[in-house]
Amino acid sequence: MKTKKLINEGAAAVDEMLAGILAAHPRHLRALEGSPRSIVAKHGPRPGKVGMVIGGGSGHEPSFLGFVGKGLADAAAIGNVFASPPPDPIIECAKAVDGGVGVLFLYGNYAGDVMNFDMAAEMVAMDDVEVRTVVTTDDIASAPPEQKERRRGVAGNVFVFKAAGAACDMMYGFDEVERVARWANERTFTMGVALSPCSLPQTRKPNFELGADEMEIGMGIHGEPGVARGPLKPADEVTSELVGKILHEMKPARGDRVAVLINSLGSTPLMELYILMRKVKMMLDEAGLVIHLSLVGNYCTSLEMAGASITLMHLDDELQRLIDHPCDCAMFRSGEALQ
Protein backbone atom coordinates (compact mmCIF):
# COMPACT_ATOMS: atom_id res chain seq x y z
CA MET A 1 0.00 0.00 0.00
CA LYS A 2 1.10 3.54 -0.71
CA THR A 3 1.02 6.26 1.93
CA LYS A 4 -1.16 9.33 1.61
CA LYS A 5 0.48 12.72 0.97
CA LEU A 6 -0.82 16.14 0.05
CA ILE A 7 1.46 16.56 -2.95
CA ASN A 8 1.11 16.85 -6.71
CA GLU A 9 3.92 14.99 -8.43
CA GLY A 10 6.56 13.44 -6.20
CA ALA A 11 9.39 14.75 -8.36
CA ALA A 12 8.06 18.32 -8.01
CA ALA A 13 7.56 18.26 -4.23
CA VAL A 14 10.81 20.00 -3.22
CA ASP A 15 10.56 22.85 -5.72
CA GLU A 16 6.87 23.40 -4.97
CA MET A 17 7.66 23.41 -1.24
CA LEU A 18 10.36 26.04 -1.79
CA ALA A 19 7.93 28.18 -3.79
CA GLY A 20 5.47 27.97 -0.91
CA ILE A 21 8.08 28.85 1.71
CA LEU A 22 9.21 31.89 -0.29
CA ALA A 23 5.58 32.94 -0.67
CA ALA A 24 5.01 32.58 3.09
CA HIS A 25 8.23 34.26 4.26
CA PRO A 26 9.16 37.04 1.83
CA ARG A 27 10.42 39.22 4.69
CA HIS A 28 13.09 36.67 5.59
CA LEU A 29 14.05 34.71 2.48
CA ARG A 30 14.85 35.02 -1.18
CA ALA A 31 16.02 32.54 -3.81
CA LEU A 32 18.98 33.51 -5.94
CA GLU A 33 18.15 34.26 -9.55
CA GLY A 34 19.19 31.31 -11.68
CA SER A 35 19.78 29.14 -8.59
CA PRO A 36 16.39 28.34 -7.01
CA ARG A 37 17.89 25.84 -4.54
CA SER A 38 20.08 28.62 -3.04
CA ILE A 39 18.01 30.30 -0.30
CA VAL A 40 19.52 33.48 1.16
CA ALA A 41 18.55 35.67 4.12
CA LYS A 42 17.05 39.04 3.24
CA HIS A 43 18.86 40.44 6.28
CA GLY A 44 22.12 39.11 7.65
CA PRO A 45 24.87 39.06 5.01
CA ARG A 46 26.92 42.26 5.15
CA PRO A 47 30.45 43.54 4.54
CA GLY A 48 33.02 42.54 7.13
CA LYS A 49 30.89 39.71 8.50
CA VAL A 50 31.79 36.04 8.23
CA GLY A 51 29.17 34.45 6.00
CA MET A 52 27.58 31.19 7.13
CA VAL A 53 26.13 28.61 4.74
CA ILE A 54 24.22 25.58 5.98
CA GLY A 55 22.33 22.97 4.00
CA GLY A 56 21.41 19.40 3.26
CA GLY A 57 18.61 17.30 1.93
CA SER A 58 14.95 18.25 2.02
CA GLY A 59 12.50 16.39 4.23
CA HIS A 60 13.92 17.68 7.51
CA GLU A 61 11.99 20.94 7.66
CA PRO A 62 12.29 23.36 9.36
CA SER A 63 15.92 22.33 8.91
CA PHE A 64 17.67 23.78 7.03
CA LEU A 65 16.11 26.79 5.39
CA GLY A 66 13.95 27.58 8.43
CA PHE A 67 17.11 28.70 10.23
CA VAL A 68 18.17 31.21 7.60
CA GLY A 69 17.83 34.80 8.77
CA LYS A 70 19.29 37.67 10.74
CA GLY A 71 21.45 36.36 13.58
CA LEU A 72 21.63 32.79 12.36
CA ALA A 73 22.53 31.30 8.95
CA ASP A 74 23.01 33.59 5.96
CA ALA A 75 22.04 30.98 3.37
CA ALA A 76 21.03 27.36 2.89
CA ALA A 77 21.69 25.07 -0.08
CA ILE A 78 18.79 22.68 -0.57
CA GLY A 79 19.01 19.14 -1.94
CA ASN A 80 16.39 16.66 -3.00
CA VAL A 81 14.62 14.61 -0.33
CA PHE A 82 17.25 13.02 1.93
CA ALA A 83 19.96 13.90 -0.64
CA SER A 84 22.83 16.35 -0.48
CA PRO A 85 22.62 19.54 -2.53
CA PRO A 86 25.02 19.43 -5.50
CA PRO A 87 27.99 21.82 -5.52
CA ASP A 88 26.40 24.52 -7.71
CA PRO A 89 23.78 25.86 -5.25
CA ILE A 90 26.37 25.71 -2.45
CA ILE A 91 28.78 27.78 -4.56
CA GLU A 92 26.10 30.35 -5.31
CA CYS A 93 25.19 30.58 -1.62
CA ALA A 94 28.83 31.19 -0.70
CA LYS A 95 29.20 33.94 -3.29
CA ALA A 96 25.99 35.60 -2.13
CA VAL A 97 26.98 35.78 1.55
CA ASP A 98 30.68 36.56 1.18
CA GLY A 99 31.37 39.70 3.20
CA GLY A 100 35.04 39.77 2.33
CA VAL A 101 36.34 37.93 5.42
CA GLY A 102 35.47 34.32 4.64
CA VAL A 103 32.56 31.88 4.58
CA LEU A 104 31.84 29.05 7.02
CA PHE A 105 30.22 25.86 5.73
CA LEU A 106 28.31 24.15 8.56
CA TYR A 107 26.32 20.96 7.97
CA GLY A 108 25.69 17.41 9.14
CA ASN A 109 28.32 14.70 8.77
CA TYR A 110 27.02 12.66 5.82
CA ALA A 111 29.17 11.35 2.97
CA GLY A 112 27.23 13.08 0.20
CA ASP A 113 27.20 16.42 1.99
CA VAL A 114 30.90 16.22 2.78
CA MET A 115 31.77 15.42 -0.83
CA ASN A 116 29.63 18.16 -2.39
CA PHE A 117 30.43 20.89 0.15
CA ASP A 118 34.14 20.08 -0.22
CA MET A 119 33.88 20.35 -4.00
CA ALA A 120 32.08 23.66 -3.63
CA ALA A 121 34.73 24.95 -1.22
CA GLU A 122 37.46 24.18 -3.76
CA MET A 123 35.59 26.01 -6.50
CA VAL A 124 34.85 29.05 -4.32
CA ALA A 125 38.49 29.22 -3.24
CA MET A 126 39.43 29.70 -6.90
CA ASP A 127 37.66 33.08 -6.66
CA ASP A 128 39.85 34.02 -3.67
CA VAL A 129 37.10 33.44 -1.10
CA GLU A 130 38.32 31.63 2.00
CA VAL A 131 36.03 28.78 3.05
CA ARG A 132 36.25 26.73 6.23
CA THR A 133 34.13 23.73 7.11
CA VAL A 134 32.74 22.38 10.37
CA VAL A 135 30.58 19.24 10.30
CA THR A 136 28.13 18.49 13.10
CA THR A 137 28.45 15.16 14.91
CA ASP A 138 25.95 15.28 17.78
CA ASP A 139 24.28 11.86 17.28
CA ILE A 140 25.90 9.79 20.03
CA ALA A 141 24.19 6.59 18.85
CA SER A 142 25.92 6.63 15.46
CA ALA A 143 29.48 5.89 16.66
CA PRO A 144 31.31 5.34 19.96
CA PRO A 145 33.03 8.23 21.78
CA GLU A 146 36.47 7.26 20.49
CA GLN A 147 35.14 7.66 16.92
CA LYS A 148 33.28 10.95 17.28
CA GLU A 149 34.41 12.08 13.84
CA ARG A 150 32.18 9.36 12.31
CA ARG A 151 29.01 10.50 14.04
CA ARG A 152 26.05 11.96 12.20
CA GLY A 153 24.69 15.45 12.65
CA VAL A 154 21.02 15.45 13.64
CA ALA A 155 18.74 17.74 15.68
CA GLY A 156 21.66 19.16 17.65
CA ASN A 157 22.38 21.11 14.45
CA VAL A 158 19.95 23.68 15.76
CA PHE A 159 22.11 24.62 18.75
CA VAL A 160 25.36 24.51 16.77
CA PHE A 161 23.87 26.67 14.01
CA LYS A 162 22.53 29.06 16.63
CA ALA A 163 25.86 29.54 18.41
CA ALA A 164 27.91 29.89 15.23
CA GLY A 165 25.35 32.17 13.60
CA ALA A 166 25.36 34.44 16.64
CA ALA A 167 29.17 34.61 16.52
CA CYS A 168 28.97 35.68 12.88
CA ASP A 169 26.28 38.27 13.65
CA MET A 170 28.37 39.65 16.53
CA MET A 171 31.21 40.17 14.01
CA TYR A 172 33.61 37.64 15.49
CA GLY A 173 36.72 37.08 13.36
CA PHE A 174 36.92 34.00 11.18
CA ASP A 175 39.18 32.09 13.60
CA GLU A 176 36.78 32.77 16.45
CA VAL A 177 33.70 31.80 14.45
CA GLU A 178 35.30 28.48 13.54
CA ARG A 179 36.33 27.93 17.16
CA VAL A 180 32.78 28.61 18.37
CA ALA A 181 31.27 26.21 15.83
CA ARG A 182 33.64 23.41 16.84
CA TRP A 183 33.15 24.06 20.56
CA ALA A 184 29.36 24.17 20.22
CA ASN A 185 29.43 20.87 18.34
CA GLU A 186 31.73 19.34 20.98
CA ARG A 187 29.24 20.29 23.71
CA THR A 188 26.07 19.06 21.97
CA PHE A 189 24.66 15.54 22.40
CA THR A 190 21.60 13.94 20.78
CA MET A 191 19.90 10.58 20.90
CA GLY A 192 16.60 9.56 19.34
CA VAL A 193 13.99 6.85 19.02
CA ALA A 194 11.90 5.89 15.99
CA LEU A 195 8.41 4.43 16.25
CA SER A 196 7.40 4.17 12.59
CA PRO A 197 8.94 4.78 9.16
CA CYS A 198 8.46 7.64 6.73
CA SER A 199 7.89 7.49 2.98
CA LEU A 200 9.52 9.44 0.18
CA PRO A 201 7.28 11.61 -2.05
CA GLN A 202 8.54 9.83 -5.16
CA THR A 203 7.62 6.32 -3.93
CA ARG A 204 5.05 6.86 -1.17
CA LYS A 205 6.28 3.59 0.34
CA PRO A 206 7.81 3.15 3.83
CA ASN A 207 11.60 3.45 3.69
CA PHE A 208 12.10 0.78 6.37
CA GLU A 209 10.03 -1.71 8.35
CA LEU A 210 9.21 -1.49 12.04
CA GLY A 211 6.63 -3.67 13.75
CA ALA A 212 3.43 -2.22 15.13
CA ASP A 213 4.65 -2.72 18.72
CA GLU A 214 8.34 -2.04 18.10
CA MET A 215 10.65 0.92 18.52
CA GLU A 216 14.27 1.48 17.49
CA ILE A 217 16.71 3.41 19.66
CA GLY A 218 19.27 5.51 17.83
CA MET A 219 17.78 5.34 14.33
CA GLY A 220 19.06 8.07 12.01
CA ILE A 221 16.97 10.77 10.38
CA HIS A 222 17.13 9.00 7.00
CA GLY A 223 16.27 5.60 8.44
CA GLU A 224 19.86 4.57 9.19
CA PRO A 225 20.01 1.60 11.58
CA GLY A 226 20.01 2.36 15.29
CA VAL A 227 21.63 0.56 18.18
CA ALA A 228 18.71 -1.48 19.54
CA ARG A 229 15.28 -2.59 18.37
CA GLY A 230 12.70 -3.99 20.73
CA PRO A 231 9.19 -3.72 22.18
CA LEU A 232 7.72 -0.25 22.60
CA LYS A 233 8.31 1.01 26.15
CA PRO A 234 6.54 3.70 28.21
CA ALA A 235 7.70 7.27 27.63
CA ASP A 236 9.50 7.53 30.99
CA GLU A 237 11.58 4.42 30.29
CA VAL A 238 12.52 5.65 26.82
CA THR A 239 13.46 9.08 28.15
CA SER A 240 15.52 7.57 30.95
CA GLU A 241 17.48 5.49 28.45
CA LEU A 242 18.15 8.39 26.07
CA VAL A 243 19.03 10.99 28.70
CA GLY A 244 21.01 8.48 30.74
CA LYS A 245 23.28 7.76 27.77
CA ILE A 246 23.70 11.47 27.04
CA LEU A 247 24.59 12.34 30.64
CA HIS A 248 27.02 9.42 30.82
CA GLU A 249 28.97 10.87 27.92
CA MET A 250 28.51 14.54 28.81
CA LYS A 251 29.74 14.08 32.40
CA PRO A 252 28.32 17.36 33.77
CA ALA A 253 28.91 18.64 37.30
CA ARG A 254 26.09 19.61 39.64
CA GLY A 255 25.12 23.23 39.02
CA ASP A 256 26.04 23.12 35.31
CA ARG A 257 23.64 24.67 32.78
CA VAL A 258 22.13 23.00 29.73
CA ALA A 259 19.94 23.84 26.78
CA VAL A 260 17.34 21.17 25.99
CA LEU A 261 15.71 20.29 22.68
CA ILE A 262 12.83 17.82 22.49
CA ASN A 263 12.40 17.29 18.75
CA SER A 264 9.66 15.52 16.83
CA LEU A 265 10.79 13.39 13.91
CA GLY A 266 7.68 14.48 12.03
CA SER A 267 4.40 13.00 13.20
CA THR A 268 4.90 12.75 16.96
CA PRO A 269 2.57 15.37 18.49
CA LEU A 270 3.35 18.00 21.09
CA MET A 271 1.42 16.06 23.75
CA GLU A 272 3.98 13.26 23.58
CA LEU A 273 6.95 15.64 23.33
CA TYR A 274 5.90 17.41 26.52
CA ILE A 275 5.52 14.07 28.29
CA LEU A 276 9.17 13.47 27.38
CA MET A 277 10.09 16.98 28.55
CA ARG A 278 8.48 16.30 31.91
CA LYS A 279 10.75 13.31 32.50
CA VAL A 280 13.81 15.15 31.17
CA LYS A 281 13.23 17.92 33.71
CA MET A 282 12.91 15.36 36.51
CA MET A 283 16.18 13.69 35.53
CA LEU A 284 18.09 16.95 35.16
CA ASP A 285 16.80 18.18 38.51
CA GLU A 286 17.99 14.94 40.09
CA ALA A 287 21.41 15.42 38.47
CA GLY A 288 21.58 18.98 39.83
CA LEU A 289 21.57 20.57 36.37
CA VAL A 290 19.95 23.89 35.48
CA ILE A 291 17.85 24.19 32.32
CA HIS A 292 18.66 27.57 30.79
CA LEU A 293 16.62 27.07 27.59
CA SER A 294 14.16 24.46 26.41
CA LEU A 295 12.81 24.02 22.89
CA VAL A 296 9.98 21.58 22.17
CA GLY A 297 8.56 20.90 18.72
CA ASN A 298 9.55 20.21 15.12
CA TYR A 299 13.15 21.32 14.53
CA CYS A 300 14.79 18.51 12.54
CA THR A 301 12.23 16.12 11.14
CA SER A 302 12.25 13.08 8.90
CA LEU A 303 9.16 13.66 6.78
CA GLU A 304 6.30 11.91 8.66
CA MET A 305 8.42 9.52 10.73
CA ALA A 306 7.04 8.92 14.22
CA GLY A 307 9.50 9.29 17.03
CA ALA A 308 11.55 11.93 18.80
CA SER A 309 15.05 12.94 19.72
CA ILE A 310 16.45 14.57 22.83
CA THR A 311 19.37 17.00 22.65
CA LEU A 312 21.36 18.54 25.46
CA MET A 313 23.90 21.32 24.95
CA HIS A 314 26.36 21.63 27.82
CA LEU A 315 26.53 25.40 28.27
CA ASP A 316 29.32 27.63 29.47
CA ASP A 317 29.14 31.43 29.74
CA GLU A 318 30.06 32.03 26.11
CA LEU A 319 27.72 29.43 24.64
CA GLN A 320 24.90 30.76 26.81
CA ARG A 321 25.44 34.29 25.45
CA LEU A 322 25.48 32.99 21.90
CA ILE A 323 22.37 30.86 22.38
CA ASP A 324 20.59 33.90 23.84
CA HIS A 325 21.65 36.25 21.02
CA PRO A 326 18.61 37.51 19.06
CA CYS A 327 17.77 35.96 15.72
CA ASP A 328 14.91 36.41 13.29
CA CYS A 329 14.41 33.57 10.82
CA ALA A 330 11.48 32.29 8.84
CA MET A 331 10.75 29.47 11.28
CA PHE A 332 12.73 30.35 14.40
CA ARG A 333 13.04 33.59 16.37
CA SER A 334 14.58 34.42 19.72
CA GLY A 335 15.61 37.31 21.93
CA GLU A 336 14.72 40.83 20.87
CA ALA A 337 13.06 39.45 17.75
CA LEU A 338 10.20 38.22 19.95
CA GLN A 339 9.42 41.70 21.31
mmCIF file of N, CA, C and O in Angstrom, residues 137-145 150-152 154 189-193 216-220 224-228 242 245-246 249:
data_model
loop_
_atom_site.group_PDB
_atom_site.id
_atom_site.type_symbol
_atom_site.label_atom_id
_atom_site.label_comp_id
_atom_site.label_asym_id
_atom_site.label_seq_id
_atom_site.Cartn_x
_atom_site.Cartn_y
_atom_site.Cartn_z
ATOM 1 N N THR A 137 28.326 16.593 14.570
ATOM 2 C CA THR A 137 28.447 15.161 14.912
ATOM 3 C C THR A 137 27.798 14.884 16.268
ATOM 4 O O THR A 137 28.403 14.260 17.136
ATOM 5 N N ASP A 138 26.570 15.349 16.461
ATOM 6 C CA ASP A 138 25.946 15.279 17.781
ATOM 7 C C ASP A 138 25.251 13.958 18.086
ATOM 8 O O ASP A 138 24.893 13.698 19.236
ATOM 9 N N ASP A 139 25.048 13.094 17.078
ATOM 10 C CA ASP A 139 24.278 11.857 17.280
ATOM 11 C C ASP A 139 25.138 10.808 17.969
ATOM 12 O O ASP A 139 25.917 10.090 17.321
ATOM 13 N N ILE A 140 25.008 10.670 19.277
ATOM 14 C CA ILE A 140 25.897 9.794 20.029
ATOM 15 C C ILE A 140 25.631 8.321 19.763
ATOM 16 O O ILE A 140 26.463 7.476 20.092
ATOM 17 N N ALA A 141 24.488 7.996 19.145
ATOM 18 C CA ALA A 141 24.186 6.593 18.848
ATOM 19 C C ALA A 141 24.899 6.101 17.595
ATOM 20 O O ALA A 141 24.971 4.895 17.362
ATOM 21 N N SER A 142 25.422 7.011 16.779
ATOM 22 C CA SER A 142 25.916 6.626 15.460
ATOM 23 C C SER A 142 27.371 6.180 15.450
ATOM 24 O O SER A 142 27.846 5.674 14.435
ATOM 25 N N ALA A 143 28.105 6.379 16.535
ATOM 26 C CA ALA A 143 29.483 5.886 16.655
ATOM 27 C C ALA A 143 29.908 6.048 18.106
ATOM 28 O O ALA A 143 29.402 6.915 18.822
ATOM 29 N N PRO A 144 30.857 5.240 18.566
ATOM 30 C CA PRO A 144 31.312 5.342 19.959
ATOM 31 C C PRO A 144 32.121 6.610 20.194
ATOM 32 O O PRO A 144 32.572 7.262 19.243
ATOM 33 N N PRO A 145 32.326 6.982 21.466
ATOM 34 C CA PRO A 145 33.030 8.231 21.780
ATOM 35 C C PRO A 145 34.416 8.337 21.161
ATOM 36 O O PRO A 145 34.841 9.424 20.774
ATOM 37 N N ARG A 150 33.060 10.126 13.190
ATOM 38 C CA ARG A 150 32.180 9.361 12.307
ATOM 39 C C ARG A 150 30.712 9.615 12.602
ATOM 40 O O ARG A 150 29.841 9.141 11.860
ATOM 41 N N ARG A 151 30.409 10.324 13.648
ATOM 42 C CA ARG A 151 29.012 10.498 14.044
ATOM 43 C C ARG A 151 28.247 11.394 13.073
ATOM 44 O O ARG A 151 28.806 12.274 12.427
ATOM 45 N N ARG A 152 26.935 11.171 13.050
ATOM 46 C CA ARG A 152 26.051 11.962 12.198
ATOM 47 C C ARG A 152 25.658 13.253 12.901
ATOM 48 O O ARG A 152 25.643 13.326 14.128
ATOM 49 N N VAL A 154 22.482 15.561 13.654
ATOM 50 C CA VAL A 154 21.021 15.448 13.640
ATOM 51 C C VAL A 154 20.406 16.714 14.257
ATOM 52 O O VAL A 154 20.806 17.822 13.927
ATOM 53 N N PHE A 189 24.854 16.989 22.380
ATOM 54 C CA PHE A 189 24.661 15.535 22.403
ATOM 55 C C PHE A 189 23.190 15.222 22.101
ATOM 56 O O PHE A 189 22.291 15.783 22.743
ATOM 57 N N THR A 190 22.962 14.303 21.181
ATOM 58 C CA THR A 190 21.601 13.940 20.784
ATOM 59 C C THR A 190 21.447 12.434 20.738
ATOM 60 O O THR A 190 22.383 11.715 20.348
ATOM 61 N N MET A 191 20.249 11.981 21.115
ATOM 62 C CA MET A 191 19.899 10.575 20.903
ATOM 63 C C MET A 191 18.397 10.494 20.642
ATOM 64 O O MET A 191 17.613 11.235 21.246
ATOM 65 N N GLY A 192 17.992 9.619 19.732
ATOM 66 C CA GLY A 192 16.596 9.559 19.341
ATOM 67 C C GLY A 192 16.021 8.163 19.344
ATOM 68 O O GLY A 192 16.731 7.163 19.526
ATOM 69 N N VAL A 193 14.708 8.113 19.111
ATOM 70 C CA VAL A 193 13.992 6.847 19.021
ATOM 71 C C VAL A 193 12.968 6.959 17.898
ATOM 72 O O VAL A 193 12.287 7.969 17.756
ATOM 73 N N GLU A 216 12.834 1.639 17.734
ATOM 74 C CA GLU A 216 14.268 1.475 17.488
ATOM 75 C C GLU A 216 15.018 2.658 18.075
ATOM 76 O O GLU A 216 14.786 3.809 17.683
ATOM 77 N N ILE A 217 15.890 2.387 19.015
ATOM 78 C CA ILE A 217 16.708 3.406 19.660
ATOM 79 C C ILE A 217 17.884 3.764 18.752
ATOM 80 O O ILE A 217 18.566 2.881 18.225
ATOM 81 N N GLY A 218 18.098 5.060 18.559
ATOM 82 C CA GLY A 218 19.268 5.507 17.830
ATOM 83 C C GLY A 218 19.136 5.524 16.325
ATOM 84 O O GLY A 218 20.125 5.747 15.623
ATOM 85 N N MET A 219 17.942 5.313 15.783
ATOM 86 C CA MET A 219 17.779 5.336 14.329
ATOM 87 C C MET A 219 18.083 6.731 13.789
ATOM 88 O O MET A 219 17.779 7.745 14.399
ATOM 89 N N GLY A 220 18.712 6.797 12.621
ATOM 90 C CA GLY A 220 19.059 8.072 12.006
ATOM 91 C C GLY A 220 17.877 8.730 11.331
ATOM 92 O O GLY A 220 16.823 8.120 11.121
ATOM 93 N N GLU A 224 18.663 5.367 8.920
ATOM 94 C CA GLU A 224 19.859 4.568 9.191
ATOM 95 C C GLU A 224 19.631 3.710 10.429
ATOM 96 O O GLU A 224 18.954 4.120 11.364
ATOM 97 N N PRO A 225 20.219 2.503 10.446
ATOM 98 C CA PRO A 225 20.007 1.599 11.584
ATOM 99 C C PRO A 225 20.427 2.223 12.910
ATOM 100 O O PRO A 225 21.395 2.984 12.979
ATOM 101 N N GLY A 226 19.685 1.883 13.955
ATOM 102 C CA GLY A 226 20.005 2.362 15.288
ATOM 103 C C GLY A 226 20.868 1.368 16.033
ATOM 104 O O GLY A 226 21.568 0.550 15.427
ATOM 105 N N VAL A 227 20.790 1.441 17.350
ATOM 106 C CA VAL A 227 21.625 0.559 18.176
ATOM 107 C C VAL A 227 20.833 -0.558 18.828
ATOM 108 O O VAL A 227 21.416 -1.548 19.277
ATOM 109 N N ALA A 228 19.515 -0.424 18.904
ATOM 110 C CA ALA A 228 18.711 -1.475 19.538
ATOM 111 C C ALA A 228 17.274 -1.371 19.067
ATOM 112 O O ALA A 228 16.708 -0.274 18.995
ATOM 113 N N LEU A 242 17.501 7.399 26.932
ATOM 114 C CA LEU A 242 18.149 8.390 26.073
ATOM 115 C C LEU A 242 18.964 9.385 26.890
ATOM 116 O O LEU A 242 20.139 9.650 26.601
ATOM 117 N N LYS A 245 22.120 7.928 28.641
ATOM 118 C CA LYS A 245 23.281 7.758 27.774
ATOM 119 C C LYS A 245 23.941 9.105 27.476
ATOM 120 O O LYS A 245 25.170 9.204 27.411
ATOM 121 N N ILE A 246 23.133 10.145 27.299
ATOM 122 C CA ILE A 246 23.697 11.470 27.044
ATOM 123 C C ILE A 246 24.486 11.962 28.245
ATOM 124 O O ILE A 246 25.625 12.430 28.122
ATOM 125 N N GLU A 249 27.891 10.350 28.777
ATOM 126 C CA GLU A 249 28.968 10.870 27.921
ATOM 127 C C GLU A 249 29.297 12.327 28.236
ATOM 128 O O GLU A 249 30.451 12.742 28.183
#
